[in-house]
Tab-separated table of N, CA and C in Angstrom:
chain	number	residue	atom	x	y	z
A	1	MET	N	-65.406	-118.071	-65.382
A	1	MET	CA	-66.312	-118.577	-66.395
A	1	MET	C	-66.564	-117.468	-67.414
A	2	LYS	N	-66.784	-117.860	-68.639
A	2	LYS	CA	-67.079	-116.885	-69.686
A	2	LYS	C	-68.579	-116.642	-69.761
A	3	PHE	N	-68.915	-115.375	-69.856
A	3	PHE	CA	-70.286	-114.948	-70.092
A	3	PHE	C	-70.262	-114.014	-71.291
A	4	TYR	N	-71.419	-113.777	-71.845
A	4	TYR	CA	-71.543	-112.897	-72.999
A	4	TYR	C	-72.656	-111.910	-72.700
A	5	PHE	N	-72.297	-110.618	-72.685
A	5	PHE	CA	-73.240	-109.562	-72.345
A	5	PHE	C	-73.671	-108.815	-73.596
A	6	GLN	N	-74.953	-108.551	-73.673
A	6	GLN	CA	-75.455	-107.616	-74.675
A	6	GLN	C	-75.476	-106.261	-73.979
A	7	LEU	N	-74.744	-105.330	-74.539
A	7	LEU	CA	-74.592	-104.030	-73.902
A	7	LEU	C	-75.292	-102.945	-74.702
A	8	ASP	N	-75.855	-102.008	-73.972
A	8	ASP	CA	-76.414	-100.782	-74.537
A	8	ASP	C	-75.578	-99.664	-73.931
A	9	GLY	N	-74.513	-99.293	-74.623
A	9	GLY	CA	-73.512	-98.429	-74.003
A	9	GLY	C	-72.779	-99.273	-72.978
A	10	ASP	N	-72.939	-98.923	-71.706
A	10	ASP	CA	-72.350	-99.752	-70.651
A	10	ASP	C	-73.414	-100.449	-69.799
A	11	ILE	N	-74.670	-100.357	-70.204
A	11	ILE	CA	-75.765	-101.006	-69.482
A	11	ILE	C	-75.947	-102.427	-70.013
A	12	ILE	N	-75.980	-103.387	-69.103
A	12	ILE	CA	-76.159	-104.792	-69.482
A	12	ILE	C	-77.641	-105.036	-69.752
A	13	ARG	N	-77.961	-105.461	-70.960
A	13	ARG	CA	-79.346	-105.749	-71.349
A	13	ARG	C	-79.650	-107.240	-71.340
A	14	ASP	N	-78.614	-108.069	-71.552
A	14	ASP	CA	-78.813	-109.514	-71.570
A	14	ASP	C	-77.494	-110.176	-71.218
A	15	ALA	N	-77.570	-111.383	-70.669
A	15	ALA	CA	-76.376	-112.149	-70.327
A	15	ALA	C	-76.633	-113.611	-70.660
A	16	ILE	N	-75.709	-114.203	-71.425
A	16	ILE	CA	-75.837	-115.603	-71.817
A	16	ILE	C	-74.492	-116.294	-71.619
A	17	THR	N	-74.474	-117.609	-71.763
A	17	THR	CA	-73.244	-118.371	-71.508
A	17	THR	C	-72.627	-118.950	-72.773
A	18	TYR	N	-73.075	-118.498	-73.930
A	18	TYR	CA	-72.533	-118.994	-75.195
A	18	TYR	C	-72.301	-117.804	-76.124
A	19	PRO	N	-71.332	-117.911	-77.027
A	19	PRO	CA	-71.048	-116.798	-77.935
A	19	PRO	C	-72.243	-116.512	-78.843
A	20	HIS	N	-72.469	-115.234	-79.087
A	20	HIS	CA	-73.547	-114.826	-79.985
A	20	HIS	C	-73.173	-113.474	-80.582
A	21	GLU	N	-73.522	-113.293	-81.831
A	21	GLU	CA	-73.195	-112.051	-82.531
A	21	GLU	C	-73.783	-110.851	-81.788
A	22	GLY	N	-72.963	-109.833	-81.601
A	22	GLY	CA	-73.410	-108.613	-80.946
A	22	GLY	C	-73.238	-108.625	-79.434
A	23	TYR	N	-72.772	-109.737	-78.881
A	23	TYR	CA	-72.560	-109.849	-77.440
A	23	TYR	C	-71.068	-109.736	-77.137
A	24	THR	N	-70.745	-109.156	-76.003
A	24	THR	CA	-69.368	-108.956	-75.576
A	24	THR	C	-68.950	-110.084	-74.641
A	25	GLU	N	-67.837	-110.734	-74.956
A	25	GLU	CA	-67.332	-111.815	-74.102
A	25	GLU	C	-66.659	-111.231	-72.872
A	26	VAL	N	-66.989	-111.769	-71.701
A	26	VAL	CA	-66.355	-111.354	-70.450
A	26	VAL	C	-65.960	-112.606	-69.667
A	27	GLU	N	-64.872	-112.521	-68.969
A	27	GLU	CA	-64.390	-113.620	-68.120
A	27	GLU	C	-64.537	-113.168	-66.671
A	28	LEU	N	-65.312	-113.932	-65.890
A	28	LEU	CA	-65.554	-113.593	-64.489
A	28	LEU	C	-65.194	-114.778	-63.603
A	29	ASP	N	-64.812	-114.485	-62.369
A	29	ASP	CA	-64.468	-115.527	-61.397
A	29	ASP	C	-65.708	-115.999	-60.646
A	30	MET	N	-66.763	-116.308	-61.375
A	30	MET	CA	-67.994	-116.797	-60.759
A	30	MET	C	-68.696	-117.706	-61.747
A	31	THR	N	-69.536	-118.571	-61.229
A	31	THR	CA	-70.260	-119.492	-62.106
A	31	THR	C	-71.703	-119.071	-62.319
A	32	HIS	N	-72.200	-118.157	-61.494
A	32	HIS	CA	-73.576	-117.676	-61.625
A	32	HIS	C	-73.588	-116.157	-61.567
A	33	LEU	N	-74.478	-115.579	-62.324
A	33	LEU	CA	-74.678	-114.136	-62.281
A	33	LEU	C	-75.862	-113.844	-61.366
A	34	PRO	N	-75.919	-112.638	-60.810
A	34	PRO	CA	-77.036	-112.321	-59.925
A	34	PRO	C	-78.358	-112.245	-60.691
A	35	ALA	N	-79.427	-112.601	-60.007
A	35	ALA	CA	-80.758	-112.450	-60.603
A	35	ALA	C	-80.959	-110.985	-60.956
A	36	GLY	N	-81.531	-110.733	-62.101
A	36	GLY	CA	-81.791	-109.354	-62.509
A	36	GLY	C	-80.648	-108.704	-63.258
A	37	ILE	N	-79.600	-109.459	-63.575
A	37	ILE	CA	-78.464	-108.868	-64.294
A	37	ILE	C	-78.919	-108.265	-65.623
A	38	ASN	N	-79.999	-108.798	-66.192
A	38	ASN	CA	-80.497	-108.288	-67.474
A	38	ASN	C	-81.706	-107.369	-67.304
A	39	ALA	N	-81.895	-106.841	-66.106
A	39	ALA	CA	-83.053	-105.986	-65.838
A	39	ALA	C	-82.838	-104.537	-66.260
A	40	GLY	N	-81.620	-104.212	-66.677
A	40	GLY	CA	-81.368	-102.866	-67.178
A	40	GLY	C	-80.818	-101.904	-66.147
A	41	TYR	N	-80.437	-102.388	-64.966
A	41	TYR	CA	-79.840	-101.479	-63.989
A	41	TYR	C	-78.450	-101.922	-63.530
A	42	TYR	N	-77.841	-102.820	-64.287
A	42	TYR	CA	-76.437	-103.180	-64.054
A	42	TYR	C	-75.600	-102.545	-65.154
A	43	ARG	N	-74.440	-102.052	-64.772
A	43	ARG	CA	-73.499	-101.472	-65.731
A	43	ARG	C	-72.240	-102.338	-65.788
A	44	TRP	N	-71.649	-102.388	-66.957
A	44	TRP	CA	-70.382	-103.078	-67.155
A	44	TRP	C	-69.301	-102.021	-67.258
A	45	ASN	N	-68.304	-102.079	-66.368
A	45	ASN	CA	-67.249	-101.061	-66.377
A	45	ASN	C	-65.991	-101.520	-67.109
A	46	GLY	N	-66.084	-102.652	-67.801
A	46	GLY	CA	-64.941	-103.168	-68.543
A	46	GLY	C	-64.257	-104.328	-67.851
A	47	THR	N	-64.411	-104.413	-66.527
A	47	THR	CA	-63.818	-105.518	-65.774
A	47	THR	C	-64.803	-106.166	-64.806
A	48	ALA	N	-65.863	-105.461	-64.458
A	48	ALA	CA	-66.841	-105.991	-63.496
A	48	ALA	C	-68.191	-105.321	-63.738
A	49	PHE	N	-69.230	-105.970	-63.235
A	49	PHE	CA	-70.549	-105.346	-63.313
A	49	PHE	C	-70.873	-104.724	-61.961
A	50	GLU	N	-71.705	-103.708	-61.992
A	50	GLU	CA	-72.117	-103.045	-60.757
A	50	GLU	C	-73.543	-102.538	-60.917
A	51	ILE	N	-74.258	-102.512	-59.810
A	51	ILE	CA	-75.634	-102.008	-59.825
A	51	ILE	C	-75.593	-100.494	-59.886
A	52	ASP	N	-76.411	-99.922	-60.745
A	52	ASP	CA	-76.592	-98.479	-60.803
A	52	ASP	C	-77.976	-98.190	-60.232
A	53	GLU	N	-78.006	-97.771	-58.983
A	53	GLU	CA	-79.282	-97.544	-58.285
A	53	GLU	C	-80.160	-96.529	-59.006
A	54	SER	N	-79.540	-95.609	-59.748
A	54	SER	CA	-80.333	-94.591	-60.441
A	54	SER	C	-81.157	-95.184	-61.579
A	55	LEU	N	-80.785	-96.381	-62.041
A	55	LEU	CA	-81.526	-97.026	-63.124
A	55	LEU	C	-82.639	-97.939	-62.616
A	56	LYS	N	-82.640	-98.218	-61.320
A	56	LYS	CA	-83.678	-99.086	-60.751
A	56	LYS	C	-85.002	-98.330	-60.707
A	57	PRO	N	-86.119	-99.054	-60.800
A	57	PRO	CA	-87.420	-98.388	-60.653
A	57	PRO	C	-87.471	-97.654	-59.314
A	58	LYS	N	-87.935	-96.425	-59.342
A	58	LYS	CA	-87.923	-95.584	-58.149
A	58	LYS	C	-89.030	-95.914	-57.157
A	59	ASP	N	-90.228	-96.101	-57.675
A	59	ASP	CA	-91.390	-96.193	-56.801
A	59	ASP	C	-92.077	-97.539	-56.977
A	60	PRO	N	-91.980	-98.405	-55.981
A	60	PRO	CA	-92.636	-99.708	-56.122
A	60	PRO	C	-94.150	-99.605	-56.243
A	61	THR	N	-94.735	-98.475	-55.849
A	61	THR	CA	-96.185	-98.336	-56.009
A	61	THR	C	-96.549	-98.249	-57.483
A	62	ASP	N	-95.615	-97.778	-58.327
A	62	ASP	CA	-95.870	-97.771	-59.767
A	62	ASP	C	-96.056	-99.197	-60.268
A	63	VAL	N	-95.221	-100.099	-59.791
A	63	VAL	CA	-95.320	-101.502	-60.182
A	63	VAL	C	-96.602	-102.099	-59.623
A	64	THR	N	-96.894	-101.800	-58.374
A	64	THR	CA	-98.117	-102.303	-57.746
A	64	THR	C	-99.337	-101.808	-58.506
A	65	GLN	N	-99.335	-100.552	-58.886
A	65	GLN	CA	-100.463	-99.990	-59.635
A	65	GLN	C	-100.586	-100.668	-60.990
A	66	ALA	N	-99.476	-100.908	-61.642
A	66	ALA	CA	-99.510	-101.574	-62.947
A	66	ALA	C	-100.070	-102.985	-62.817
A	67	ILE	N	-99.689	-103.692	-61.771
A	67	ILE	CA	-100.216	-105.041	-61.549
A	67	ILE	C	-101.713	-104.989	-61.299
A	68	GLU	N	-102.155	-104.043	-60.488
A	68	GLU	CA	-103.589	-103.901	-60.221
A	68	GLU	C	-104.352	-103.583	-61.503
A	69	ASP	N	-103.796	-102.723	-62.347
A	69	ASP	CA	-104.439	-102.394	-63.622
A	69	ASP	C	-104.540	-103.628	-64.513
A	70	LEU	N	-103.476	-104.418	-64.566
A	70	LEU	CA	-103.500	-105.640	-65.371
A	70	LEU	C	-104.529	-106.634	-64.847
A	71	GLN	N	-104.612	-106.760	-63.533
A	71	GLN	CA	-105.601	-107.672	-62.948
A	71	GLN	C	-107.019	-107.206	-63.265
A	72	ARG	N	-107.252	-105.906	-63.183
A	72	ARG	CA	-108.574	-105.351	-63.489
A	72	ARG	C	-108.919	-105.598	-64.963
A	73	ASN	N	-107.945	-105.379	-65.844
A	73	ASN	CA	-108.175	-105.628	-67.272
A	73	ASN	C	-108.437	-107.102	-67.544
A	74	GLN	N	-107.716	-107.970	-66.854
A	74	GLN	CA	-107.923	-109.404	-67.023
A	74	GLN	C	-109.338	-109.792	-66.587
A	75	GLN	N	-109.807	-109.223	-65.496
A	75	GLN	CA	-111.166	-109.510	-65.030
A	75	GLN	C	-112.202	-109.035	-66.048
A	76	LEU	N	-111.983	-107.861	-66.620
A	76	LEU	CA	-112.907	-107.340	-67.630
A	76	LEU	C	-112.920	-108.227	-68.869
A	77	MET	N	-111.745	-108.678	-69.291
A	77	MET	CA	-111.684	-109.560	-70.462
A	77	MET	C	-112.358	-110.898	-70.173
A	78	GLN	N	-112.146	-111.419	-68.976
A	78	GLN	CA	-112.781	-112.687	-68.622
A	78	GLN	C	-114.298	-112.535	-68.590
A	79	GLN	N	-114.766	-111.414	-68.073
A	79	GLN	CA	-116.208	-111.166	-68.039
A	79	GLN	C	-116.767	-111.070	-69.459
A	80	ALA	N	-116.044	-110.397	-70.351
A	80	ALA	CA	-116.496	-110.281	-71.737
A	80	ALA	C	-116.539	-111.652	-72.408
A	81	ILE	N	-115.535	-112.480	-72.160
A	81	ILE	CA	-115.526	-113.834	-72.729
A	81	ILE	C	-116.689	-114.642	-72.177
A	82	ASP	N	-116.905	-114.553	-70.871
A	82	ASP	CA	-118.026	-115.269	-70.253
A	82	ASP	C	-119.354	-114.824	-70.858
A	83	ASP	N	-119.516	-113.515	-71.065
A	83	ASP	CA	-120.753	-112.994	-71.662
A	83	ASP	C	-120.941	-113.540	-73.075
A	84	LEU	N	-119.853	-113.605	-73.849
A	84	LEU	CA	-119.942	-114.135	-75.209
A	84	LEU	C	-120.312	-115.617	-75.201
A	85	VAL	N	-119.694	-116.370	-74.313
A	85	VAL	CA	-119.966	-117.805	-74.234
A	85	VAL	C	-121.397	-118.048	-73.767
A	86	MET	N	-121.806	-117.365	-72.733
A	86	MET	CA	-123.155	-117.562	-72.186
A	86	MET	C	-124.219	-117.049	-73.149
A	87	GLY	N	-123.871	-116.041	-73.940
A	87	GLY	CA	-124.819	-115.496	-74.907
A	87	GLY	C	-124.872	-116.304	-76.192
A	88	GLY	N	-124.026	-117.313	-76.300
A	88	GLY	CA	-124.043	-118.186	-77.462
A	88	GLY	C	-123.235	-117.683	-78.637
A	89	ALA	N	-122.492	-116.609	-78.453
A	89	ALA	CA	-121.708	-116.074	-79.563
A	89	ALA	C	-120.491	-116.949	-79.863
A	90	LEU	N	-120.050	-117.706	-78.882
A	90	LEU	CA	-118.886	-118.581	-79.107
A	90	LEU	C	-119.275	-120.024	-78.953
């Protein structure tokens, strides 16, 4: 099947199934690409893609911390909205 990769050097940034300007056409013996092919840690070697472990996020606690920070910020924003609504500002 034909796929079209947006490449940053040899790193796959995006993968689609239709021609688009700036994308490289590739022919593969598969009908589906792996989940995460556009996550920035797959490389295209000219004939196949491969995972580059060095490009994967190193510490999952960084992701966990980021999620916790986002949840905390969301709670603060919700509280501020509630205060505005209850105070009659909205």
